[in-house]
Coordinates of C-alpha atoms in Angstrom, one line a residue:
M13 CA 20.3 -41.5 -31.7
A14 CA 23.3 -43.4 -31.9
F15 CA 24.4 -45.1 -28.8
M16 CA 27.1 -44.8 -26.3
N17 CA 30.6 -47.0 -26.7
Q18 CA 30.9 -48.5 -23.2
K19 CA 34.5 -46.4 -23.1
G20 CA 32.5 -43.1 -24.2
W21 CA 29.6 -44.8 -20.9
R22 CA 31.9 -45.1 -18.8
I23 CA 34.3 -41.0 -19.3
T24 CA 30.2 -39.1 -18.9
S25 CA 29.8 -41.0 -16.1
V26 CA 32.3 -40.3 -14.4
V27 CA 32.1 -36.9 -15.0
L28 CA 28.3 -36.8 -14.3
C29 CA 29.4 -37.8 -10.6
I30 CA 31.8 -35.0 -10.2
A31 CA 29.2 -32.9 -11.4
L32 CA 26.5 -34.4 -9.0
C33 CA 29.6 -34.1 -6.4
G34 CA 30.5 -30.4 -6.9
A35 CA 26.5 -29.2 -6.4
L36 CA 25.6 -31.6 -3.4
L37 CA 29.1 -29.8 -1.5
F38 CA 27.9 -26.2 -2.8
G39 CA 24.2 -27.2 -2.0
C40 CA 25.2 -28.1 1.6
S41 CA 26.9 -24.8 1.6
G42 CA 24.5 -23.1 2.7
K43 CA 25.7 -20.1 0.5
S44 CA 24.5 -18.9 -2.6
N45 CA 27.0 -18.1 -5.8
E46 CA 24.5 -15.4 -7.0
G47 CA 27.3 -12.6 -6.0
A48 CA 29.1 -10.9 -8.7
G49 CA 31.7 -12.6 -10.3
G50 CA 30.6 -16.5 -8.5
S51 CA 32.0 -14.5 -5.4
G52 CA 30.5 -16.6 -2.6
K53 CA 28.6 -14.5 -1.4
T54 CA 24.2 -14.7 0.4
T55 CA 22.1 -12.5 -2.3
I56 CA 18.7 -11.3 0.3
T57 CA 16.5 -10.9 -2.7
V58 CA 14.0 -7.7 -1.5
T59 CA 10.8 -7.9 -3.9
Y60 CA 8.8 -5.1 -3.3
R61 CA 5.9 -3.1 -6.1
D62 CA 7.4 -1.0 -8.8
D63 CA 4.7 0.8 -9.8
G64 CA 6.5 2.4 -12.8
A65 CA 9.2 4.5 -11.4
G66 CA 12.2 1.7 -12.0
E67 CA 15.2 2.8 -10.5
K68 CA 13.9 6.8 -10.0
G69 CA 11.6 4.9 -7.0
T70 CA 12.3 5.4 -4.2
F71 CA 12.2 2.5 -2.1
Y72 CA 14.8 1.3 -5.2
K73 CA 16.9 4.4 -3.8
W74 CA 16.8 3.4 -0.4
I75 CA 17.1 -0.3 -0.8
K76 CA 20.8 0.4 -2.1
E77 CA 21.5 3.2 -0.3
V78 CA 21.3 1.0 3.1
A79 CA 22.0 -2.4 1.1
A80 CA 25.3 0.0 0.5
G81 CA 26.0 0.3 4.3
Y82 CA 25.3 -2.7 5.4
P83 CA 27.7 -4.1 7.4
D84 CA 27.9 -7.5 6.5
K85 CA 29.9 -8.1 3.9
N86 CA 29.7 -11.2 3.3
V87 CA 26.1 -11.2 2.7
E88 CA 24.5 -9.0 -1.0
I89 CA 21.3 -7.1 -1.3
K90 CA 19.6 -8.0 -4.6
P91 CA 15.8 -5.5 -5.4
T92 CA 13.9 -7.8 -7.3
P93 CA 11.1 -5.1 -7.9
I94 CA 8.4 -6.7 -9.2
Q95 CA 6.1 -3.8 -12.3
A96 CA 2.6 -3.8 -11.6
S97 CA -0.8 -2.1 -10.9
E98 CA -1.7 -2.6 -6.8
G99 CA -3.8 -5.0 -7.6
D100 CA -1.5 -6.8 -9.7
Y101 CA 1.1 -7.1 -7.4
F102 CA -0.4 -8.9 -4.8
A103 CA -1.7 -11.4 -7.5
K104 CA 1.6 -12.0 -8.5
V105 CA 4.0 -11.9 -4.8
A106 CA 1.6 -15.0 -4.0
L107 CA 2.3 -16.6 -6.9
A108 CA 6.0 -16.4 -6.6
L109 CA 5.2 -16.9 -2.9
K110 CA 3.9 -21.0 -3.4
S111 CA 7.8 -22.2 -4.3
K112 CA 10.9 -22.0 -2.6
D113 CA 12.4 -21.7 -6.5
T114 CA 10.5 -18.2 -6.7
A115 CA 9.8 -16.8 -3.6
P116 CA 12.2 -14.1 -1.9
D117 CA 14.2 -13.6 0.8
I118 CA 11.9 -10.7 2.2
V119 CA 8.8 -9.4 0.8
T120 CA 7.0 -5.7 1.3
E121 CA 3.6 -7.2 2.5
D122 CA 0.6 -4.6 2.3
T123 CA -0.5 -5.3 6.2
F124 CA -4.1 -6.0 4.6
I125 CA -2.9 -8.8 2.6
L126 CA -0.5 -10.0 5.3
N127 CA -3.9 -11.7 7.3
S128 CA -4.5 -13.5 4.4
D129 CA -0.8 -14.7 3.2
A130 CA -0.1 -15.3 6.7
S131 CA -3.0 -17.8 6.4
A132 CA -2.0 -19.5 2.7
G133 CA 1.2 -20.7 5.4
Y134 CA 3.2 -17.9 3.0
L135 CA 5.1 -16.3 5.5
E136 CA 6.7 -17.6 8.3
P137 CA 6.1 -16.1 12.3
L138 CA 8.8 -13.4 13.6
D139 CA 7.3 -13.5 17.1
A140 CA 10.8 -16.1 18.4
R141 CA 13.0 -13.1 16.5
L142 CA 11.2 -10.2 18.0
K143 CA 11.5 -11.0 21.6
E144 CA 15.3 -11.2 21.1
W145 CA 15.5 -7.6 18.8
E146 CA 15.4 -4.6 21.2
D147 CA 13.8 -2.1 19.5
W148 CA 10.8 -4.2 18.9
T149 CA 10.6 -4.6 23.0
N150 CA 11.4 -1.6 24.4
G151 CA 9.3 1.1 22.8
S152 CA 10.5 2.2 20.3
F153 CA 8.2 1.1 17.8
I154 CA 4.2 2.5 17.9
E155 CA 2.3 0.1 19.5
A156 CA -0.6 0.6 18.0
M157 CA 0.9 0.4 15.0
K158 CA 1.2 -3.4 15.9
K159 CA -1.7 -4.6 15.0
G160 CA -1.5 -4.1 11.9
V161 CA 1.4 -6.7 11.2
T162 CA -0.5 -9.8 13.8
A163 CA -2.8 -12.3 12.2
S164 CA -5.8 -13.8 13.2
D165 CA -3.5 -16.6 14.9
G166 CA -2.2 -13.5 17.3
K167 CA 1.4 -13.7 15.8
V168 CA 3.2 -11.5 13.4
Y169 CA 4.5 -11.7 9.8
G170 CA 6.0 -8.5 9.8
V171 CA 8.1 -5.2 10.2
P172 CA 6.3 -2.0 9.7
Y173 CA 7.9 0.4 8.0
N174 CA 5.6 2.6 7.4
T175 CA 1.8 4.2 8.0
D176 CA -0.6 6.7 6.4
S177 CA -3.7 8.6 6.4
R178 CA -6.3 9.3 3.2
G179 CA -7.9 13.2 2.9
L180 CA -8.5 15.6 0.0
W181 CA -5.6 17.2 -1.4
Y182 CA -6.5 20.7 -3.2
N183 CA -4.5 23.2 -4.9
K184 CA -4.7 26.3 -3.0
E185 CA -4.2 28.8 -6.0
I186 CA -6.7 27.2 -8.4
F187 CA -9.3 27.3 -4.7
K188 CA -8.2 30.8 -4.7
R189 CA -9.1 31.9 -8.5
A190 CA -11.8 30.3 -7.9
G191 CA -13.7 32.0 -4.5
L192 CA -13.1 29.4 -2.3
P193 CA -10.7 29.7 0.8
E194 CA -7.7 28.7 0.9
D195 CA -7.9 27.4 4.4
W196 CA -10.6 25.0 3.5
R197 CA -12.3 22.1 5.6
P198 CA -15.3 20.6 4.3
K199 CA -17.9 19.8 6.5
N200 CA -20.0 17.9 4.8
W201 CA -20.1 15.6 1.6
D202 CA -22.8 18.4 0.1
E203 CA -19.3 20.9 0.8
V204 CA -17.1 18.8 -1.6
L205 CA -19.2 18.4 -4.6
D206 CA -20.1 22.1 -3.9
A207 CA -16.9 22.6 -4.1
A208 CA -16.7 20.7 -7.5
R209 CA -19.3 22.4 -8.9
T210 CA -17.6 25.7 -8.6
I211 CA -14.4 24.8 -9.3
K212 CA -16.2 23.1 -13.1
E213 CA -18.0 26.5 -13.8
K214 CA -14.9 29.2 -13.0
E215 CA -11.8 27.3 -13.9
P216 CA -13.5 25.3 -16.8
D217 CA -9.8 23.6 -17.5
V218 CA -9.2 22.1 -14.3
V219 CA -10.3 18.2 -13.3
P220 CA -12.2 19.5 -10.1
I221 CA -12.3 16.3 -8.3
W222 CA -10.0 12.5 -8.6
M223 CA -10.6 9.9 -7.1
N224 CA -9.6 6.4 -8.0
M225 CA -12.8 4.1 -9.1
G226 CA -11.0 0.9 -11.6
K227 CA -10.2 -2.3 -10.8
A228 CA -6.6 -1.6 -12.2
T229 CA -5.3 0.5 -9.5
G230 CA -7.3 -2.5 -7.3
E231 CA -6.9 -2.2 -3.3
A232 CA -6.4 2.6 -3.4
T233 CA -10.0 2.1 -5.0
S234 CA -11.2 0.0 -2.1
M235 CA -9.6 2.2 0.7
Q236 CA -8.8 5.7 -0.5
T237 CA -12.6 5.3 -1.9
Y238 CA -15.5 3.3 -1.2
E239 CA -14.0 2.8 2.1
M240 CA -13.7 5.8 3.0
L241 CA -16.5 7.4 1.9
L242 CA -18.6 3.9 3.3
Y243 CA -16.9 4.7 7.0
G244 CA -17.8 8.2 7.1
T245 CA -21.1 7.3 6.9
G246 CA -21.0 5.9 10.0
E247 CA -21.1 1.5 8.7
R248 CA -18.7 -0.5 8.4
L249 CA -17.2 -3.1 6.0
Y250 CA -17.5 -6.0 8.6
D251 CA -19.7 -5.9 11.9
D252 CA -17.2 -7.7 14.5
A253 CA -19.5 -7.9 17.1
G254 CA -21.5 -10.3 14.6
G255 CA -18.7 -11.6 13.2
K256 CA -20.5 -11.1 9.4
W257 CA -19.9 -9.0 6.2
I258 CA -22.5 -6.0 6.1
V259 CA -24.1 -6.7 2.5
Q260 CA -27.1 -4.3 2.1
S261 CA -27.0 -0.8 4.1
Q262 CA -27.9 3.0 3.2
G263 CA -24.4 3.6 3.8
I264 CA -23.5 1.3 0.3
L265 CA -25.8 2.7 -1.0
D266 CA -24.6 6.6 0.1
A267 CA -21.1 5.7 -0.6
L268 CA -22.2 4.5 -4.3
G269 CA -24.3 8.1 -4.6
F270 CA -21.4 10.3 -3.9
I271 CA -19.7 8.5 -6.5
E272 CA -22.3 8.5 -9.3
T273 CA -23.0 12.1 -8.3
V274 CA -18.9 13.1 -9.4
N275 CA -19.9 11.3 -12.6
K276 CA -22.9 12.1 -13.2
E277 CA -21.6 15.9 -13.0
Q278 CA -18.7 15.1 -14.8
H279 CA -16.2 16.3 -11.8
G280 CA -13.7 13.9 -12.6
P281 CA -11.2 13.3 -15.4
P282 CA -11.9 11.3 -18.4
L283 CA -12.7 7.2 -17.4
S284 CA -10.3 6.3 -19.8
K285 CA -7.3 7.6 -17.1
V286 CA -9.1 7.2 -14.3
L287 CA -9.3 3.3 -15.2
N288 CA -6.0 2.5 -16.0
G289 CA -4.1 1.2 -13.6
Q290 CA -1.3 4.2 -13.5
A291 CA -4.7 6.3 -12.5
G292 CA -3.3 7.5 -8.9
N293 CA 0.1 8.1 -10.7
T294 CA -0.8 10.3 -13.5
A295 CA -3.1 11.8 -10.9
S296 CA 0.0 12.9 -8.6
R297 CA 3.0 13.3 -10.8
E298 CA 0.6 15.1 -13.1
Y299 CA -2.1 16.1 -12.6
L300 CA -1.4 18.2 -9.2
P301 CA 1.9 19.4 -10.3
Q302 CA 0.8 20.9 -13.8
G303 CA -2.5 22.8 -11.9
K304 CA -4.7 20.4 -13.9
L305 CA -5.9 19.1 -10.6
A306 CA -8.5 21.6 -8.2
I307 CA -9.1 18.3 -5.6
S308 CA -7.9 14.4 -5.1
L309 CA -9.1 11.6 -2.6
D310 CA -5.4 10.9 -2.0
G311 CA -2.8 9.6 0.6
S312 CA -0.3 10.9 2.8
W313 CA 2.4 10.1 1.1
I314 CA 1.9 11.8 -1.8
T315 CA 4.8 14.3 -1.5
G316 CA 7.2 12.1 -1.6
N317 CA 6.2 12.9 -5.3
Y318 CA 7.5 16.4 -4.8
L319 CA 10.9 16.1 -3.1
D320 CA 14.1 16.8 -5.5
T321 CA 14.7 13.0 -5.2
G322 CA 11.0 12.2 -5.8
A323 CA 9.3 10.2 -9.4
A324 CA 7.9 14.3 -9.7
P325 CA 10.1 17.2 -8.3
W326 CA 8.1 20.4 -7.2
P327 CA 9.5 22.7 -5.0
E328 CA 6.5 24.9 -4.8
Y329 CA 4.2 21.7 -3.5
K330 CA 4.1 22.9 0.8
D331 CA 2.9 26.5 -0.4
V332 CA 0.8 25.1 -3.8
L333 CA -1.3 22.2 -1.8
G334 CA -3.3 22.1 1.2
F335 CA -4.6 18.9 2.9
A336 CA -8.2 19.4 4.4
P337 CA -9.5 15.9 6.4
M338 CA -12.3 14.0 4.8
P339 CA -15.7 14.7 6.3
T340 CA -18.3 12.4 7.6
S341 CA -21.1 12.0 5.7
Q342 CA -23.8 14.4 6.7
G343 CA -20.8 15.6 9.4
Q344 CA -21.7 13.6 12.3
D345 CA -19.9 13.0 14.9
P346 CA -16.7 13.0 14.6
G347 CA -16.8 14.9 11.7
T348 CA -13.7 13.6 9.9
I349 CA -12.9 10.4 9.2
T350 CA -9.0 8.9 7.2
L351 CA -8.3 5.4 6.5
A352 CA -4.9 4.1 8.1
G353 CA -3.5 1.5 6.4
G354 CA 0.7 0.6 6.1
W355 CA 3.6 -1.5 4.6
A356 CA 6.0 -4.0 5.8
L357 CA 9.1 -6.6 5.6
S358 CA 8.2 -9.7 6.3
I359 CA 10.0 -13.7 5.6
P360 CA 8.7 -15.6 3.5
S361 CA 8.1 -19.8 4.7
N362 CA 9.9 -20.6 1.4
A363 CA 12.5 -18.3 2.2
K364 CA 16.5 -19.6 1.4
H365 CA 17.8 -17.3 4.0
K366 CA 16.3 -16.9 7.2
D367 CA 18.7 -15.5 9.3
E368 CA 20.5 -13.6 6.7
A369 CA 16.8 -12.6 5.9
W370 CA 16.1 -11.6 9.4
E371 CA 19.2 -9.6 10.6
F372 CA 19.1 -7.0 7.3
I373 CA 15.3 -5.9 8.5
K374 CA 16.4 -5.0 11.5
Y375 CA 19.3 -3.1 10.4
A376 CA 16.9 -1.8 7.5
L377 CA 14.2 -0.8 9.8
S378 CA 16.8 0.9 12.3
K379 CA 15.6 4.3 13.4
E380 CA 18.1 6.0 11.1
N381 CA 17.1 4.5 8.3
S382 CA 13.6 4.1 8.5
Q383 CA 13.8 8.1 9.6
K384 CA 15.1 8.1 5.8
L385 CA 12.7 5.9 4.2
V386 CA 9.6 7.8 5.0
M387 CA 10.7 11.3 4.8
S388 CA 12.5 10.3 1.3
S389 CA 8.4 8.5 0.6
G390 CA 6.2 11.2 2.3
N391 CA 5.2 7.8 4.8
I392 CA 4.6 8.8 8.6
T393 CA 6.1 6.5 10.3
V394 CA 5.2 4.1 12.5
R395 CA 8.7 4.1 15.4
A396 CA 7.6 6.2 18.0
D397 CA 12.2 8.1 18.1
V398 CA 11.6 8.8 14.6
A399 CA 8.3 10.5 15.3
K400 CA 10.0 13.2 17.9
D401 CA 13.1 13.8 15.6
P402 CA 13.2 17.4 15.1
E403 CA 13.6 16.2 11.5
Y404 CA 11.2 14.7 11.0
T405 CA 8.9 16.9 13.0
K406 CA 9.7 20.0 10.1
M407 CA 8.4 17.7 6.9
P408 CA 5.5 20.0 5.5
F409 CA 2.1 17.5 6.4
N410 CA 3.6 15.5 7.9
E411 CA 1.9 16.9 11.5
I412 CA -1.4 17.5 10.1
A413 CA -1.6 13.4 9.1
T414 CA -0.4 12.1 12.0
E415 CA -3.1 14.1 13.5
Y416 CA -5.9 12.5 10.8
L417 CA -5.1 9.4 12.3
Q418 CA -7.1 10.4 15.6
N419 CA -10.5 9.3 14.0
A420 CA -8.7 6.9 11.8
E421 CA -9.9 3.6 11.2
F422 CA -8.7 0.3 9.9
R423 CA -9.3 -2.3 7.7
P424 CA -11.0 -6.1 8.8
A425 CA -8.2 -7.9 9.7
Q426 CA -10.5 -11.5 8.1
E427 CA -9.2 -13.6 6.1
K428 CA -11.7 -13.1 3.4
Y429 CA -10.8 -9.4 3.0
P430 CA -8.9 -9.3 0.4
E431 CA -11.4 -11.1 -1.9
V432 CA -13.6 -8.7 -0.5
S433 CA -11.8 -5.7 -2.2
T434 CA -11.7 -7.9 -5.0
Q435 CA -15.9 -7.0 -4.6
I436 CA -15.7 -3.6 -4.4
Q437 CA -13.6 -2.5 -6.9
T438 CA -15.7 -4.0 -9.4
M439 CA -18.9 -3.0 -7.7
V440 CA -17.2 1.0 -7.1
E441 CA -15.9 0.7 -11.4
S442 CA -19.5 -0.5 -13.0
V443 CA -20.6 2.9 -11.1
A444 CA -17.9 4.8 -12.7
T445 CA -19.3 3.4 -16.0
G446 CA -22.8 3.9 -15.6
T447 CA -24.4 1.3 -13.3
S448 CA -27.2 2.4 -10.3
P449 CA -25.5 2.0 -6.8
A450 CA -28.6 -0.2 -6.7
D451 CA -27.4 -2.5 -8.8
A452 CA -24.2 -2.7 -8.2
A453 CA -24.5 -2.9 -5.1
K454 CA -27.5 -6.1 -5.3
K455 CA -24.7 -7.8 -7.5
Y456 CA -21.6 -7.0 -4.6
A457 CA -24.2 -8.3 -2.1
Q458 CA -24.6 -11.5 -4.1
D459 CA -20.8 -11.8 -5.3
V460 CA -19.7 -11.5 -1.2
T461 CA -22.5 -13.5 -0.4
R462 CA -20.8 -16.6 -2.3
I463 CA -17.2 -15.8 -1.5
V464 CA -17.6 -16.1 2.8
G465 CA -21.0 -18.4 2.5
E466 CA -25.2 -17.2 3.9
D467 CA -24.2 -17.5 7.7
H468 CA -21.6 -15.1 7.3
V469 CA -23.3 -11.7 6.0
M470 CA -26.1 -9.2 6.9
Q471 CA -28.2 -6.5 6.5
K472 CA -28.2 -3.5 7.9

């Protein structure tokens, strides 16, 4: 490379100096020039999971609507979705949260991962801000729902915006044709399997039952399938009294045995569909509305797909579908079981505009805006004032989905849970693909012991 002459060097130095000074002045302003046309607005990025719906997605539409009405016109709200399967989303978010260069200003956190992200130092505690927010302190939020956003250190790391329950969605028209009751309330697992057998015999073109069973569907496999079954046996993942993970039990074998029976008797869809990251969407957006699926073990939110603004509009859903509670394994007390979860808006520790992000969270999760989101998504509200609103209570299935929360269980609020959950997904998929429950459970015990340590596991 040829060397510059002295005059050229001086000119270049002056230009660099001016540019550097300008950059320093801009950096000290606290404002971002990311707004359209370099307007000098502060841009608040909101990261969430895009399940493939893109701009038709409920969360995207809600963010755009809320942003349009946001009174601070010096702030621009920019959706920054991550298109990924449920399992991949958490890994990609964790990677983004590590750096100031990639961390968004607001991130949607599944409450099961929140404690882990908080323990890793990725999230900003919100306690001081929440004390000054009247909505948080005056009873507008359901008190029990605050537990889901409280980490093991006792601090709050997010504002919840929905919760959910799980059960057995079923097609009443298919049930009627098969001679099954339209007001179906199975008393135990055998009655669920008997219904699947009847449908297979009398409606051969219909998939009898669909459950998430793959690693690609991530937490949906852990929570909606395995934990719904395990907790239905009366056993749990974690022994709170002893502070240990349960890695060997009859309940584990029974839960895996149910999964094995469904697959051996071929009551589910092809494995190519089940083990796909879009399995949940395929079941709820295609197979159920098209009358190709009789029973789906899934969450209360799926009806959000069927609204006029949803990903798969289906006006008849409220008349065609039923939502039965998942029974305990043998009908033992309390008779039914559901797992409850939910999502929250959190501020990353590496966010660039924390104050502006907090102001937007308060606006976005006000009564009016929270109600818009849960009514368009099919989720259950976390706000007591929304729960009493006539517009909310008249939505199909809201009342029954909320009723199921009476027997709700929650995932362990333990830092290691996400890692254990990954092993659950591996165990369930291995049974779905032919491994015996005993062998799959043995491998699970070994893997969880390796993760949490021998002093933190037990058998029943």
